[in-house]
């Protein structure tokens, strides 16, 4: 795991966009795993800028989103499908048929989840998965004590997640109680993962996920076992890391080595 600490949200987003775009350019057909929430918005903005100004090409990119609220249609303004089209897809040259987001209206949820896993496999697996972290330590909607081997399935959201996400809805009572989410095991199979976190509110859980024990109580901690994970933080989110100075030193040394 490499931990990159940048001065602020904009620098964190630019670092992540530089990484994602350079990975995208390495392969003709690229499979990109995407996340929603406030954190990746700056990354998506920067990818859109790169598409418009530098010709970053999405025509051979296939995407899989981590999760979707259960019960919301793709046209619902708070659905993750709507979020992704508004904040990324409609601004770049991605093909509609290459976009995959769990179906929040799936009637047979188990069957849909199995199909979603199958679609990822058929696409050749995820090359790079973008991740955020919830204040309860979740990656995707893998709430505490989700099995670290879990696959795509329906999850019940914690009270903490419902409260965190209420800011996007008129009222807390409107926040869906369930979501369809990739499992920790699904995320783990991505060849590379990049986890982003910003702001002091995330500092404690970030420290637990990176420097604490690997535990299903903080599902992001499973990334400690992943073969190729980069964590990109702003200074505030890095505020509670014990080995912060070491991570900065490594960052500098890696750059020097690659000169
Ligand atoms: P946020 O959500 O980016 O809105 O903080 C992160 C998450 O819940 O994974």
Coordinates of C-alpha atoms and ligand atoms in Angstrom, one line a residue:
X1 CA 0.0 0.0 0.0
X2 CA 1.2 3.5 -0.9
X3 CA -0.2 6.5 1.0
X4 CA 0.0 9.8 -0.9
X5 CA -0.8 12.9 1.1
X6 CA -1.7 16.1 -0.8
X7 CA -2.3 19.6 0.6
X8 CA -6.0 19.9 0.0
X9 CA -9.0 18.4 -1.8
X10 CA -8.1 19.8 -5.2
X11 CA -4.6 18.4 -5.1
X12 CA -5.9 15.0 -3.9
X13 CA -8.3 15.0 -6.8
X14 CA -5.6 15.9 -9.3
X15 CA -3.3 13.2 -8.0
X16 CA -6.0 10.6 -8.3
X17 CA -7.0 11.8 -11.8
X18 CA -3.3 11.6 -12.9
X19 CA -3.2 8.0 -11.7
X20 CA -6.5 6.9 -13.2
X21 CA -5.8 8.5 -16.6
X22 CA -2.3 7.1 -16.8
X23 CA -3.7 3.6 -16.1
X24 CA -6.4 4.2 -18.7
X25 CA -3.9 5.0 -21.3
X26 CA -1.9 1.8 -20.7
X27 CA -4.6 -0.5 -22.1
X28 CA -6.7 -0.5 -25.2
X29 CA -9.7 -1.9 -23.4
X30 CA -9.9 -0.7 -19.9
X31 CA -12.3 -1.8 -17.1
X32 CA -12.8 1.0 -14.6
X33 CA -14.6 0.5 -11.3
X34 CA -16.3 3.7 -10.0
X35 CA -17.6 5.1 -6.8
X36 CA -20.2 7.8 -5.9
X37 CA -20.4 10.2 -3.0
X38 CA -18.8 13.7 -2.5
X39 CA -15.2 12.5 -2.4
X40 CA -14.7 11.4 -6.1
X41 CA -16.4 14.5 -7.6
X42 CA -13.1 16.4 -8.0
X43 CA -11.6 13.4 -9.6
X44 CA -14.5 13.2 -12.1
X45 CA -14.2 16.9 -12.9
X46 CA -10.6 16.5 -13.6
X47 CA -11.2 13.4 -15.9
X48 CA -13.8 15.5 -17.8
X49 CA -11.3 18.3 -18.2
X50 CA -8.7 15.8 -19.4
X51 CA -11.2 14.4 -21.9
X52 CA -12.0 17.8 -23.3
X53 CA -8.6 19.4 -23.3
X54 CA -6.2 16.4 -23.6
X55 CA -8.3 13.9 -25.5
X56 CA -8.6 11.3 -22.7
X57 CA -10.6 8.6 -24.5
X58 CA -13.4 6.7 -22.9
X59 CA -14.6 5.0 -26.1
X60 CA -13.0 1.7 -25.1
X61 CA -13.6 2.0 -21.4
X62 CA -16.1 -0.2 -19.6
X63 CA -17.3 0.8 -16.1
X64 CA -18.7 -0.9 -13.2
X65 CA -20.1 1.1 -10.3
X66 CA -19.7 -0.2 -6.7
X67 CA -23.3 0.2 -5.6
X68 CA -26.8 1.5 -5.9
X69 CA -29.6 2.3 -3.5
X70 CA -32.2 -0.4 -3.5
X71 CA -35.6 0.9 -4.5
X72 CA -34.5 4.0 -6.5
X73 CA -35.0 4.1 -10.3
X74 CA -32.0 5.3 -12.4
X75 CA -33.9 8.5 -13.1
X76 CA -34.3 9.3 -9.4
X77 CA -32.1 12.3 -8.6
X78 CA -30.4 10.6 -5.7
X79 CA -29.8 7.4 -7.5
X80 CA -26.2 6.6 -8.1
X81 CA -27.0 6.0 -11.8
X82 CA -28.3 9.6 -12.0
X83 CA -25.2 10.8 -10.1
X84 CA -22.8 9.1 -12.5
X85 CA -24.5 10.4 -15.7
X86 CA -24.6 13.9 -14.3
X87 CA -21.1 14.0 -12.9
X88 CA -19.1 12.0 -15.4
X89 CA -20.7 9.9 -18.2
X90 CA -22.6 12.6 -20.1
X91 CA -19.5 14.7 -20.3
X92 CA -17.2 12.1 -21.9
X93 CA -17.3 9.7 -24.9
X94 CA -18.3 6.6 -23.0
X95 CA -20.6 4.2 -24.7
X96 CA -23.9 3.7 -22.9
X97 CA -23.7 -0.1 -23.3
X98 CA -20.3 -0.1 -21.5
X99 CA -21.7 1.5 -18.4
X100 CA -22.8 -0.9 -15.6
X101 CA -24.5 0.2 -12.4
X102 CA -26.4 -2.1 -10.1
X103 CA -30.1 -2.1 -10.8
X104 CA -31.9 -0.5 -7.8
X105 CA -35.2 -1.9 -9.1
X106 CA -34.1 -5.5 -9.6
X107 CA -37.0 -7.8 -8.8
X108 CA -34.9 -10.9 -8.3
X109 CA -32.0 -9.4 -6.3
X110 CA -30.0 -12.5 -5.8
X111 CA -30.2 -13.3 -9.5
X112 CA -29.2 -9.8 -10.5
X113 CA -26.3 -9.8 -8.1
X114 CA -25.0 -13.0 -9.6
X115 CA -25.4 -11.6 -13.1
X116 CA -23.5 -8.4 -12.0
X117 CA -20.5 -10.6 -10.8
X118 CA -20.7 -12.5 -14.1
X119 CA -20.6 -9.3 -16.2
X120 CA -17.5 -8.2 -14.3
X121 CA -15.9 -11.5 -15.1
X122 CA -17.0 -11.4 -18.7
X123 CA -15.4 -8.0 -19.1
X124 CA -12.1 -9.5 -18.0
X125 CA -12.2 -8.2 -14.4
X126 CA -11.7 -4.7 -13.1
X127 CA -8.4 -3.1 -13.9
X128 CA -8.7 -0.2 -11.5
X129 CA -11.3 0.3 -8.8
X130 CA -11.9 3.8 -7.4
X131 CA -13.1 3.8 -3.7
X132 CA -14.3 6.2 -1.0
X133 CA -14.5 5.4 2.6
X134 CA -17.6 5.8 4.8
X135 CA -17.3 7.2 8.3
X136 CA -18.1 3.7 9.6
X137 CA -15.2 2.4 7.6
X138 CA -17.2 0.9 4.7
X139 CA -15.9 0.5 1.1
X140 CA -18.8 0.4 -1.3
X141 CA -21.7 -0.3 1.0
X142 CA -19.9 -3.1 2.9
X143 CA -21.0 -2.0 6.3
X144 CA -19.3 -3.2 9.5
X145 CA -19.0 -7.0 9.8
X146 CA -19.6 -7.6 6.1
X147 CA -17.6 -10.7 5.3
X148 CA -14.2 -9.8 3.9
X149 CA -15.0 -12.5 1.3
X150 CA -18.4 -11.1 0.4
X151 CA -19.7 -10.8 -3.2
X152 CA -22.3 -8.5 -4.8
X153 CA -25.5 -8.6 -2.7
X154 CA -28.2 -6.6 -0.9
X155 CA -27.0 -4.9 2.3
X156 CA -28.9 -3.1 5.0
X157 CA -27.4 0.3 5.6
X158 CA -26.2 1.4 9.1
X159 CA -27.8 4.3 10.9
X160 CA -24.5 6.1 10.6
X161 CA -24.5 5.8 6.8
X162 CA -28.2 6.8 6.6
X163 CA -27.4 9.9 8.7
X164 CA -24.3 10.7 6.6
X165 CA -26.2 10.4 3.3
X166 CA -29.3 12.3 4.6
X167 CA -27.6 15.5 3.4
X168 CA -28.5 14.6 -0.2
X169 CA -32.2 14.0 0.5
X170 CA -35.0 16.3 1.7
X171 CA -35.4 14.2 4.8
X172 CA -33.5 11.4 6.6
X173 CA -36.7 9.2 6.3
X174 CA -36.2 9.3 2.5
X175 CA -32.8 7.7 2.5
X176 CA -33.2 4.1 1.3
X177 CA -32.5 1.5 3.9
X178 CA -30.9 -1.0 1.5
X179 CA -28.4 -1.0 -1.3
X180 CA -27.0 -3.5 -3.8
X181 CA -23.3 -3.4 -3.4
X182 CA -20.2 -5.2 -4.7
X183 CA -18.8 -7.3 -1.9
X184 CA -15.4 -6.8 -0.3
X185 CA -14.3 -9.9 -2.1
X186 CA -15.5 -8.4 -5.4
X187 CA -13.5 -5.2 -4.8
X188 CA -10.5 -7.2 -3.7
X189 CA -10.3 -8.9 -7.2
X190 CA -9.7 -5.6 -8.9
X191 CA -6.1 -5.5 -10.2
X192 CA -5.5 -2.1 -8.6
X193 CA -7.5 0.0 -6.2
X194 CA -7.3 3.7 -5.3
X195 CA -8.9 4.9 -2.1
X196 CA -9.7 8.6 -1.7
X197 CA -10.5 10.4 1.5
X198 CA -10.8 14.1 2.3
X199 CA -11.5 16.2 5.4
X200 CA -11.0 15.9 9.1
X201 CA -14.2 14.0 9.6
X202 CA -12.5 11.0 7.9
X203 CA -9.2 11.2 9.8
X204 CA -10.0 8.7 12.5
X205 CA -11.5 6.0 10.3
X206 CA -8.7 6.5 7.7
X207 CA -6.1 5.8 10.5
X208 CA -8.0 2.7 11.6
X209 CA -8.3 1.4 8.0
X210 CA -4.6 2.0 7.2
X211 CA -2.8 1.4 10.5
X212 CA -5.3 -0.6 12.5
X213 CA -6.0 -4.3 12.4
X214 CA -7.5 -6.0 9.4
X215 CA -11.1 -6.4 10.5
X216 CA -14.5 -6.9 9.1
X217 CA -15.6 -4.1 11.5
X218 CA -13.8 -1.6 9.2
X219 CA -14.1 -3.2 5.8
X220 CA -11.7 -0.7 4.2
X221 CA -8.9 -2.3 6.3
X222 CA -9.1 -5.3 3.9
X223 CA -7.1 -3.2 1.5
X224 CA -4.1 -3.8 3.6
X225 CA -4.1 -7.3 2.1
X226 CA -4.6 -6.1 -1.5
X227 CA -1.6 -6.5 -3.8
X228 CA -1.8 -3.0 -5.4
X229 CA -3.5 -0.2 -3.5
X230 CA -2.9 3.5 -3.5
X231 CA -4.5 5.7 -0.8
X232 CA -4.8 9.4 -1.8
X233 CA -5.6 11.7 1.1
X234 CA -5.7 15.4 1.8
X235 CA -3.8 16.7 4.9
X236 CA -7.0 16.8 7.0
X237 CA -7.9 13.2 6.3
X238 CA -4.3 12.2 7.0
X239 CA -4.4 14.1 10.3
X240 CA -4.5 11.0 12.6
X241 CA -2.0 8.8 10.9
X242 CA 0.9 7.8 13.1
X243 CA 3.4 7.3 10.3
X244 CA 2.4 10.3 8.2
X245 CA 5.9 11.6 7.9
X246 CA 7.2 8.2 6.7
X247 CA 4.5 8.0 4.0
X248 CA 5.6 11.4 2.8
X249 CA 9.2 10.3 2.8
X250 CA 8.3 7.2 0.8
X251 CA 6.4 9.3 -1.7
X252 CA 9.5 11.5 -2.2
X253 CA 11.8 8.5 -2.5
X254 CA 9.6 6.7 -5.0
X255 CA 9.6 9.9 -7.2
X256 CA 13.3 10.1 -6.9
X257 CA 13.8 6.5 -7.8
X258 CA 11.5 6.8 -10.9
X259 CA 13.3 10.0 -12.2
Ligands
LIG1 P1 -18.4 10.5 0.7 O1 -18.9 8.9 0.9 O2 -17.5 10.5 -0.4 O3 -19.7 11.2 0.4 O4 -17.8 10.9 2.0 C1 -18.0 8.0 1.0 C2 -18.6 6.6 1.2 O5 -19.6 6.5 1.8 O6 -18.1 5.6 0.7

